[in-house]
Short mmCIF file of C-alpha atoms in Angstrom, two decimals:
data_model
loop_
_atom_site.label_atom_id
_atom_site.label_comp_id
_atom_site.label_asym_id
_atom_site.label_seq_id
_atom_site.Cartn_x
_atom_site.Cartn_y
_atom_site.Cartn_z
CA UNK R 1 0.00 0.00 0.00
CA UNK R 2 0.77 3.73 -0.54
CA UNK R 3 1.79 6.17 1.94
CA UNK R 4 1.55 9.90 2.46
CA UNK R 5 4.37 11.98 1.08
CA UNK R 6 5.31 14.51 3.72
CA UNK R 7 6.86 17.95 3.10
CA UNK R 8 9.87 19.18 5.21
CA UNK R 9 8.93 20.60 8.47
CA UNK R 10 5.73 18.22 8.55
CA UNK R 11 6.92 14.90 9.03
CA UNK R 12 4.99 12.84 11.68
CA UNK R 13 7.45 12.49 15.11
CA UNK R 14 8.83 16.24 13.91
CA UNK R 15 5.71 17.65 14.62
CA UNK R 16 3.75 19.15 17.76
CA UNK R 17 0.64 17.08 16.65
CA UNK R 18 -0.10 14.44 13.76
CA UNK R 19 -3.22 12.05 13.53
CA UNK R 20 -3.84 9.73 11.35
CA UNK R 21 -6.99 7.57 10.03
CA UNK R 22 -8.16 5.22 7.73
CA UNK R 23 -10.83 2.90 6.51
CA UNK R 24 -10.55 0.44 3.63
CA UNK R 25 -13.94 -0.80 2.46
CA UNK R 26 -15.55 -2.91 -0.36
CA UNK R 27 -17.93 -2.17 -3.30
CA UNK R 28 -16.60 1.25 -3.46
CA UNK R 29 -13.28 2.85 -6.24
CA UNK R 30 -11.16 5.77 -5.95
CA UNK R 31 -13.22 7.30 -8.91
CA UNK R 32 -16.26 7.45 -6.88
CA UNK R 33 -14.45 8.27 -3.89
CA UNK R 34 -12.81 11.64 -5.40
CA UNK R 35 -15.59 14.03 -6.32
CA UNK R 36 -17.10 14.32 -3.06
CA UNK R 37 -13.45 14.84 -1.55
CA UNK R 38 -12.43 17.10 -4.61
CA UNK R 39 -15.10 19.49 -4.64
CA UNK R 40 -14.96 21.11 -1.22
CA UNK R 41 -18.84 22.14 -1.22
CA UNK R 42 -19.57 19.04 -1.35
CA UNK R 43 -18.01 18.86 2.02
CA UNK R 44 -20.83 19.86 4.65
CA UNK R 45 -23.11 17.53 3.25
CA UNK R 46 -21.46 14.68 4.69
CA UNK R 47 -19.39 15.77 7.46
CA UNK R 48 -20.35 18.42 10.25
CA UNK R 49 -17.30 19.76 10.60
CA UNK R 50 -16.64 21.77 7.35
CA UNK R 51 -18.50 25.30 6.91
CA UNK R 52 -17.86 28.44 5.03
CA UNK R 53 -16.12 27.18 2.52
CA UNK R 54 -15.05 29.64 -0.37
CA UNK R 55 -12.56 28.48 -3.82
CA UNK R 56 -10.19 32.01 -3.81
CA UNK R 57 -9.30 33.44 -7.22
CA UNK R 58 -12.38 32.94 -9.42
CA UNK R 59 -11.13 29.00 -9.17
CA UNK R 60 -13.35 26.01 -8.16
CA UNK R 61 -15.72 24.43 -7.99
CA UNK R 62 -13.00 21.27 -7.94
CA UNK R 63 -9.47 21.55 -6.36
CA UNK R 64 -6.53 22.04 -8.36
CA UNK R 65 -2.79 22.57 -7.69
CA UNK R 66 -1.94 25.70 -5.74
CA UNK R 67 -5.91 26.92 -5.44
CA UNK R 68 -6.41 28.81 -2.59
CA UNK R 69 -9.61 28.47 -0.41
CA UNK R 70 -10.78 28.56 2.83
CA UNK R 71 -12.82 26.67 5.63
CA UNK R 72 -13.83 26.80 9.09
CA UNK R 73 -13.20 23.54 10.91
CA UNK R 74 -12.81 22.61 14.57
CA UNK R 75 -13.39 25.69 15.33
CA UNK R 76 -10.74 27.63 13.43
CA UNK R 77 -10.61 29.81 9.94
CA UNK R 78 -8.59 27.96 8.00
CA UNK R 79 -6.70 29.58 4.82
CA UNK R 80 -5.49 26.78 2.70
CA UNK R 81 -3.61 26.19 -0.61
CA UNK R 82 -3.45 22.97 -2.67
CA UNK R 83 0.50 21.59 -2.42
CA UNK R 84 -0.59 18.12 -4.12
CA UNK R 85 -3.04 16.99 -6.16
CA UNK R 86 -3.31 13.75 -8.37
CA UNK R 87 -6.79 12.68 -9.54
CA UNK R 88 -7.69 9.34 -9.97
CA UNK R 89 -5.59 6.97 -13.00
CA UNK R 90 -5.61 3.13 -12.65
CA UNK R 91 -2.85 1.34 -10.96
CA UNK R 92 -2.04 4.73 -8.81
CA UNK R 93 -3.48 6.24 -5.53
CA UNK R 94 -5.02 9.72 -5.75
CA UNK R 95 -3.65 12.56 -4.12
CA UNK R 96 -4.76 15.50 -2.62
CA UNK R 97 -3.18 17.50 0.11
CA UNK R 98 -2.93 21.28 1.29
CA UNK R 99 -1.06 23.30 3.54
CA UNK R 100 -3.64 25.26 6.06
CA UNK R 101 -3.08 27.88 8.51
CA UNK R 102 -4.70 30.46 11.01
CA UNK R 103 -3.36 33.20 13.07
CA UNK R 104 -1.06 35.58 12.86
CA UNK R 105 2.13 34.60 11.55
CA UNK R 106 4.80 34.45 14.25
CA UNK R 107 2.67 34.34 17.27
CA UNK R 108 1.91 31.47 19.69
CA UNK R 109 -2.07 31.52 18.17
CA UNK R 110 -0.46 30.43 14.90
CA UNK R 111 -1.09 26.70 13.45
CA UNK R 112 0.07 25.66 10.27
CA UNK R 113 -0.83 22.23 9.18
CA UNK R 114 -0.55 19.64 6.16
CA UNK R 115 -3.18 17.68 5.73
CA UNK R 116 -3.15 14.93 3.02
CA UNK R 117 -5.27 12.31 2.08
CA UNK R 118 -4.52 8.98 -0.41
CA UNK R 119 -7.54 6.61 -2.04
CA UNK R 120 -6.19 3.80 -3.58
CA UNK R 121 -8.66 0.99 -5.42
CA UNK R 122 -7.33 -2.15 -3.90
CA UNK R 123 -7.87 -6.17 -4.97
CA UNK R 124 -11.18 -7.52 -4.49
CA UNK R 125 -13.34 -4.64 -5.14
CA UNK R 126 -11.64 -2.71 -2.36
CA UNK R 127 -11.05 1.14 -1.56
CA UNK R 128 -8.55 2.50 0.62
CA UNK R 129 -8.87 6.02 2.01
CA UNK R 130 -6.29 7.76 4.30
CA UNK R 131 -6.65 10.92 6.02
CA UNK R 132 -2.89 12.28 7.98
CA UNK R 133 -2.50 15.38 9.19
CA UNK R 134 0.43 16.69 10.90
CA UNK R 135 0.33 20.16 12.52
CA UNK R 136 2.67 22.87 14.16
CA UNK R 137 2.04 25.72 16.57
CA UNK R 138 0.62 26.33 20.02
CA UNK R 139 -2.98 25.10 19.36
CA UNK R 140 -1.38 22.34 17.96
CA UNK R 141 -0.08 21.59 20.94
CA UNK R 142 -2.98 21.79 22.99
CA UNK R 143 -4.89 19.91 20.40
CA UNK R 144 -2.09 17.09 21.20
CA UNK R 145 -3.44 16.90 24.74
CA UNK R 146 -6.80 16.48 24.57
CA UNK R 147 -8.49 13.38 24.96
CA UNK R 148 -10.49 12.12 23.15
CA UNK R 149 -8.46 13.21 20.77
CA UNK R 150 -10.88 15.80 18.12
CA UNK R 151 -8.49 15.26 15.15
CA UNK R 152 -8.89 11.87 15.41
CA UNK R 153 -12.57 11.62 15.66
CA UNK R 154 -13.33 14.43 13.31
CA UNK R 155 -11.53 12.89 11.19
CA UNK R 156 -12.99 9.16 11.19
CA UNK R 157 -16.20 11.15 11.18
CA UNK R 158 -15.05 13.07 7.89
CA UNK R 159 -13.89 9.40 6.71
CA UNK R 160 -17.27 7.81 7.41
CA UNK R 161 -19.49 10.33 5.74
CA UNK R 162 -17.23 10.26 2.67
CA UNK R 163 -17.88 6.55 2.57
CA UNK R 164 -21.93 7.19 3.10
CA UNK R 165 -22.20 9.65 0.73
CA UNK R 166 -20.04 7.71 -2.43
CA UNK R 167 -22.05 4.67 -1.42
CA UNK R 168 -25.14 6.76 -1.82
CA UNK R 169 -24.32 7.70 -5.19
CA UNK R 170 -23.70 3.72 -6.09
CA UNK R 171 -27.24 3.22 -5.18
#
């Protein structure tokens, strides 16, 4: 299986938080898996924790390289840019992964994360979809602390209503 390619500065273990999830079900391919994670509107109809979302630049409604957008999540305005993004072609993953941030730039309220996802179709009519985030900065930190954990169950949350809502659309 894949894995998540990691920019300098945002490699899991170098990090003041990472979390990782990941569900691999049946019936389902990375082709019906992307639109609903590649068109950020579609978003809040599956998962609770993505509002406000707006493509930046006249761009959208898909994700491309380097589009700019923004979200509100966990509390938080996120700013975000694209830094990877490979749609679906058989016999390798698909890609998609931005750097976010909020706060000021230089203060202890900044966070600056990579978050990156990989679907891969895998044998027997299988689809694998990781979510990793890694993230830097003091609400990172706290974040880090917390249990239960929100990145972790937001994200199995975000994971489980992209599953629903591609399975919808399978009928």
């Amino acid at each position: 299986m894949s894995d998540i390619l990691w920019p300098k500065g945002y490699v899991p273990g170098f990090t003041d938080n990472y979390c990782s999830n990941e569900v691999i079900v049946a019936g389902l391919t990375t082709a019906d898996v992307w639109p609903f994670l590649n068109v950020p509107d579609r978003w809040p109809t599956y998962y609770r924790n993505a509002a406000d979302i707006r493509i930046e630049d006249g761009k959208g409604p898909a994700l491309e390289p380097d589009v700019r957008f923004f979200f509100s999540t966990f509390g938080f305005p996120v700013n975000a840019q694209v830094v990877e993004h490979v749609p679906p072609v058989e016999g390798q993953p698909a890609r998609i992964a931005w750097h976010g941030w909020a706060g000021e730039e230089g203060t202890e309220a900044r966070l600056d994360v990579h978050h990156a996802w990989l679907i891969e179709d895998l044998s027997c009519g299988r689809v694998r979809i990781l979510t990793q985030e890694t993230q830097n900065g003091g609400p990172a930190r706290d974040l880090a602390k917390s249990v239960p954990n929100p990145m972790i169950n937001g994200h199995q949350e975000w994971l489980d209503g992209l599953v629903a809502a591609a399975r919808a659309t399978r009928g």
